Coordinates of C-alpha atoms and ligand atoms in Angstrom, one line a residue:
M85 CA -1.1 21.6 17.5
S86 CA -2.0 17.9 17.8
C87 CA -1.3 15.3 20.4
F88 CA -0.2 11.8 19.4
C89 CA -0.2 8.6 21.4
V90 CA 3.0 6.9 20.4
G91 CA 2.8 3.8 22.6
S92 CA 1.3 1.6 19.9
E93 CA 3.9 2.7 17.4
L94 CA 6.8 1.7 19.5
H95 CA 7.9 -1.9 19.1
S96 CA 6.8 -4.1 22.0
N97 CA 6.6 -1.0 24.3
P98 CA 3.7 -1.3 26.6
D99 CA 4.0 2.3 27.9
A100 CA 1.8 4.6 26.0
L101 CA 3.2 8.1 25.8
N102 CA 1.7 11.3 24.5
V103 CA 3.8 13.7 22.5
V104 CA 2.5 17.1 21.5
V105 CA 3.4 18.0 17.9
H106 CA 3.5 21.7 16.7
S107 CA 4.3 21.4 13.0
R108 CA 4.3 19.1 10.0
E109 CA 8.0 18.5 10.6
D110 CA 7.1 17.4 14.2
R111 CA 4.4 15.1 12.9
V112 CA 6.6 13.3 10.3
G113 CA 9.6 13.5 12.6
L114 CA 7.7 11.5 15.3
K115 CA 7.2 8.7 12.8
L116 CA 10.8 8.8 11.7
M117 CA 12.0 8.7 15.3
N118 CA 10.0 5.6 16.0
L119 CA 11.3 4.0 12.8
T120 CA 14.9 4.7 13.9
H121 CA 14.1 2.5 16.9
M122 CA 12.3 -0.2 15.0
I123 CA 15.2 -1.0 12.6
P124 CA 17.7 -2.1 15.3
A125 CA 14.8 -4.0 17.2
L126 CA 14.0 -5.9 14.0
Q127 CA 17.7 -6.7 13.5
A128 CA 17.8 -8.0 17.1
G129 CA 15.1 -10.5 16.3
Q130 CA 12.1 -8.6 17.7
M131 CA 8.8 -8.2 16.0
V132 CA 7.9 -4.7 15.0
R133 CA 4.5 -3.3 14.3
E134 CA 3.1 -0.3 12.4
V135 CA 6.4 0.3 10.5
P136 CA 6.3 3.3 8.2
V137 CA 7.6 2.6 4.7
F138 CA 8.1 5.2 1.9
G139 CA 10.0 5.9 -1.2
V140 CA 9.8 6.7 -4.9
L141 CA 8.5 4.1 -7.3
E142 CA 8.2 4.8 -11.0
G143 CA 8.7 8.5 -10.3
V144 CA 6.0 8.8 -7.7
F145 CA 6.3 9.0 -3.9
F146 CA 4.5 6.2 -2.0
Q147 CA 4.1 5.8 1.7
G148 CA 2.3 3.3 3.9
V149 CA 2.4 1.5 7.3
V150 CA 3.3 -2.2 7.4
D151 CA 1.3 -4.0 10.1
E152 CA 4.0 -6.4 11.2
L153 CA 7.6 -7.4 10.3
C154 CA 9.3 -10.3 12.0
H155 CA 11.9 -13.1 11.5
S156 CA 10.8 -16.7 11.5
E157 CA 12.7 -19.3 13.3
S158 CA 14.7 -20.1 10.2
G159 CA 15.6 -16.4 9.8
T160 CA 13.2 -15.6 7.0
L161 CA 11.9 -12.0 7.1
V162 CA 8.1 -12.0 7.0
L163 CA 5.9 -9.0 6.2
S164 CA 2.3 -9.5 7.4
E165 CA -0.7 -7.5 6.8
L166 CA -3.8 -8.0 9.0
K167 CA -7.2 -7.6 7.4
T168 CA -10.4 -7.7 9.5
R169 CA -13.5 -8.9 7.8
S170 CA -17.1 -8.7 8.7
Q171 CA -17.9 -11.9 6.9
N172 CA -16.3 -15.1 8.2
S173 CA -14.8 -16.0 4.8
L174 CA -11.7 -15.2 2.7
P175 CA -12.1 -12.2 0.4
H176 CA -13.3 -12.3 -3.2
P177 CA -10.5 -12.5 -5.8
A178 CA -11.0 -8.9 -6.8
Q179 CA -10.5 -7.7 -3.2
Y180 CA -7.6 -10.0 -2.7
K181 CA -6.0 -8.4 -5.8
G182 CA -6.0 -5.0 -4.0
H183 CA -4.5 -6.5 -0.8
S184 CA -1.8 -8.3 -2.8
L185 CA -0.8 -5.1 -4.5
Q186 CA -0.6 -3.3 -1.2
V187 CA 1.9 -5.8 0.4
R188 CA 3.9 -6.1 -2.8
V189 CA 4.4 -2.3 -2.8
Y190 CA 5.3 -2.4 0.9
K191 CA 8.0 -4.9 0.2
L192 CA 9.4 -2.9 -2.7
L193 CA 9.5 0.2 -0.4
F194 CA 11.0 -1.6 2.6
D195 CA 13.7 -3.3 0.5
A196 CA 14.8 -0.1 -1.1
M197 CA 15.0 1.6 2.4
V198 CA 17.2 -1.1 3.9
Q199 CA 19.3 -1.5 0.8
G200 CA 20.3 2.2 1.0
S201 CA 18.5 3.4 -2.1
M202 CA 16.6 6.2 -0.3
E203 CA 18.0 9.6 -1.1
R204 CA 18.0 12.6 1.2
H205 CA 17.0 15.2 -1.4
N206 CA 14.2 13.0 -2.7
L207 CA 12.8 12.5 0.7
L208 CA 12.8 16.2 1.6
R209 CA 11.5 17.1 -1.8
Y210 CA 8.5 14.7 -1.9
L211 CA 7.6 15.3 1.8
N212 CA 7.9 19.0 1.2
L213 CA 9.3 19.6 4.6
R214 CA 11.8 22.2 5.9
P215 CA 15.1 20.5 6.8
H216 CA 16.2 23.4 9.0
Q217 CA 12.9 23.5 11.0
A218 CA 13.7 22.7 14.7
F219 CA 11.3 20.3 16.5
G220 CA 9.1 21.6 19.2
S221 CA 10.3 21.1 22.7
P222 CA 8.1 18.1 23.5
L223 CA 9.5 16.3 20.5
Q224 CA 13.0 17.3 21.3
S225 CA 12.5 15.8 24.8
Y226 CA 11.1 12.7 23.2
A227 CA 14.2 12.5 20.9
Q228 CA 16.5 12.7 23.9
K229 CA 14.6 9.9 25.6
L230 CA 15.3 7.7 22.6
G231 CA 18.9 8.8 22.5
I232 CA 18.5 10.6 19.1
L233 CA 20.8 13.6 18.7
A234 CA 18.7 15.5 16.2
V235 CA 17.1 18.9 16.8
T236 CA 16.0 19.7 13.2
F237 CA 14.1 17.7 10.7
G238 CA 17.2 17.5 8.4
E239 CA 19.4 16.1 11.2
L240 CA 16.8 13.4 11.9
V241 CA 16.7 12.4 8.2
D242 CA 20.5 12.1 8.2
H243 CA 20.3 10.0 11.4
L244 CA 17.6 7.7 9.9
L245 CA 19.5 7.3 6.6
S246 CA 22.7 6.3 8.4
I247 CA 20.7 3.7 10.4
L248 CA 19.1 2.3 7.3
N249 CA 22.3 2.3 5.3
F250 CA 24.3 0.5 8.0
S251 CA 21.6 -2.0 8.9
N252 CA 22.3 -5.6 8.0
L253 CA 18.6 -6.2 7.3
R254 CA 17.9 -8.1 4.0
A255 CA 15.0 -7.8 1.7
V256 CA 11.6 -9.2 2.8
D257 CA 11.4 -12.9 2.0
K258 CA 7.7 -13.6 2.5
L259 CA 4.5 -11.7 2.1
R260 CA 1.5 -12.8 4.1
L261 CA -2.1 -11.7 4.4
E262 CA -3.9 -12.7 7.5
Y263 CA -7.7 -12.4 7.5
I264 CA -9.4 -12.0 10.9
H265 CA -13.1 -12.3 11.6
Q266 CA -14.2 -9.0 13.1
S267 CA -16.8 -10.1 15.6
S268 CA -15.1 -13.3 16.9
G269 CA -11.5 -12.2 16.4
S270 CA -10.7 -15.6 15.1
L271 CA -8.3 -16.3 12.2
I272 CA -10.2 -16.9 8.9
G273 CA -7.2 -17.8 6.9
T274 CA -3.8 -16.8 5.7
R275 CA -2.6 -16.2 2.1
E276 CA 1.0 -16.1 1.0
V277 CA 1.6 -13.6 -1.8
E278 CA 4.0 -14.2 -4.7
F279 CA 6.4 -11.4 -5.6
D280 CA 7.7 -10.6 -9.0
E281 CA 9.3 -7.1 -9.2
A282 CA 9.1 -6.7 -13.0
Q283 CA 5.4 -7.7 -12.9
L284 CA 4.6 -5.3 -10.0
R285 CA 6.4 -2.4 -11.7
A286 CA 4.4 -3.1 -14.9
E287 CA 1.2 -3.0 -12.9
L288 CA 2.2 0.2 -11.2
R289 CA 3.0 1.8 -14.6
D290 CA -0.5 0.8 -15.7
Y291 CA -2.3 2.2 -12.6
L292 CA -0.3 5.4 -12.2
P293 CA -1.8 7.4 -15.1
F294 CA -5.2 6.8 -13.5
W295 CA -4.0 7.7 -10.0
L296 CA -2.4 10.8 -11.3
G297 CA -5.6 11.8 -13.2
E298 CA -4.0 11.4 -16.6
R299 CA -6.4 8.8 -17.9
E300 CA -10.1 8.0 -17.5
P301 CA -10.9 5.4 -14.8
Q302 CA -11.5 1.9 -16.0
G303 CA -14.6 0.3 -14.4
V304 CA -15.0 -3.3 -13.7
D305 CA -14.9 -6.0 -16.3
L306 CA -18.6 -6.7 -16.8
E307 CA -17.9 -10.0 -18.6
N308 CA -15.9 -11.3 -15.8
I309 CA -18.0 -12.9 -13.1
D310 CA -15.3 -12.4 -10.5
E311 CA -15.5 -8.7 -11.1
S312 CA -19.1 -7.8 -12.2
W313 CA -20.6 -8.4 -8.8
K314 CA -19.1 -5.1 -7.6
C315 CA -21.6 -3.1 -9.7
N316 CA -24.5 -4.7 -7.7
I317 CA -23.3 -3.0 -4.5
C318 CA -21.9 0.1 -6.0
P319 CA -23.7 3.4 -5.0
Y320 CA -22.8 4.9 -8.4
E321 CA -24.4 2.1 -10.5
E322 CA -27.3 4.2 -11.8
S323 CA -25.2 7.1 -13.0
C324 CA -22.1 5.0 -14.1
D325 CA -21.0 6.0 -17.6
W326 CA -18.5 3.2 -17.8
K327 CA -21.1 0.6 -17.2
R328 CA -23.6 2.1 -19.7
R329 CA -20.9 2.4 -22.4
R330 CA -19.6 -1.2 -21.8
L331 CA -23.1 -2.6 -21.8
Q332 CA -23.8 -0.9 -25.1
Q333 CA -20.5 -2.2 -26.5
I334 CA -21.2 -5.8 -25.3
M335 CA -24.7 -5.7 -26.9
F336 CA -23.2 -4.3 -30.1
D337 CA -20.5 -7.0 -30.2
G338 CA -23.2 -9.6 -29.5
I339 CA -25.2 -8.4 -32.5
K340 CA -22.1 -8.5 -34.7
K341 CA -21.4 -12.1 -33.7
V342 CA -25.0 -13.1 -34.5
K343 CA -24.7 -11.5 -37.9
F344 CA -21.3 -13.2 -38.6
G345 CA -22.7 -16.5 -37.5
C346 CA -25.7 -16.2 -39.7
S347 CA -23.6 -15.5 -42.8
K348 CA -22.2 -19.0 -42.4
V349 CA -25.5 -20.7 -42.0
E350 CA -26.8 -22.4 -45.1
G351 CA -30.6 -22.4 -45.7
P352 CA -33.1 -19.7 -44.8
A353 CA -31.5 -16.4 -43.8
L354 CA -32.2 -15.0 -40.4
E355 CA -32.8 -11.3 -40.0
T356 CA -31.1 -9.9 -36.9
N357 CA -32.0 -6.2 -37.2
Ligands
SF4_444 S1 -21.2 0.7 -11.4 FE1 -19.5 1.7 -12.4 S2 -18.3 2.7 -10.8 FE2 -19.7 1.1 -9.9 S3 -18.5 -0.7 -9.7 FE3 -19.6 -0.9 -11.6 S4 -18.2 0.0 -13.2 FE4 -17.4 0.6 -11.1

C-alpha cells in the first residue's frame, strides 16, 4: 500500500491531497484520473503540468510525463520540458540530442492520444492491468470528488478514451526545451526543437533493437569531438570493450592510410611496419 500526494499532478490546483493506493490498478488509475481532468482544462486554455503520455510506437509501449502544455496567445499548442543544470550554460550537443528525442517522442504520443489512435485492448495489454479490478475505497472517493463514474480500472479506461476521442485538441505545434540554472533558478536559455515524424520513427527503429537487448550497444563516436568527451567522465572507461575495439580499429585504419599514401609517393620508400 502506498500514499501519493496528488496536488502537484492536478492542473493549477493549490490543494495537496493524499490518496492511499492499494494496487497497481489504483496507482495507474490515479494518474489516468488526473489526466481526465487535464484534457478539458487544456481545452479551456489553462496550462497543465506533469501530463502523463503513453502509447505504442513502432510496436513498443512508451510512457512519460510532459512537464508543461499550454496554448500561446495565438492559439499555438506548446509542449515544454524543463531541464535543470548544475552548470550555467546550455548543454553539449550530445546531451541536447537526448533531450530533443524525449520531447519529440512526447509529441508523437500526445498527438496519437488526442487524435483517437489509442486502443483499449492495447492499453490494457501493455500495462498488464486487470480491467475488472475495483479501485480501493480511497481512490473511489477521489474519483467521486472529480465526478468520475468509474469503479473499476476498465471503466476508467473507457471514460478516459471517450474524453480523448471527443476532445477538440489538436496536435502539439511547438516543442520547447527550457534550461534552468539549478543554484540560481534563473533561465539559461530556451531551444525550439524541430519535428519530423518520418525522421523520428527512423531514429526509433534504430534505437529499439538496442533498448530491447537485440543488438550490442554502440559506444560514442571517438572520432567526433562533440561525442568523445563523454569517455573522459565515464566510470566504465577502463573496462570499456567498445572503446578498446574502436581505438584498435582507428589505429589500424590509420596505418592502412599511411601505407596507401606511401605507395603514391615517388622516391625513397618509407617502411611503416
Ligand atoms: S568509455 Fe565506453 S561506455 Fe564509457 S562513454 Fe566511452 S564508449 Fe561509452
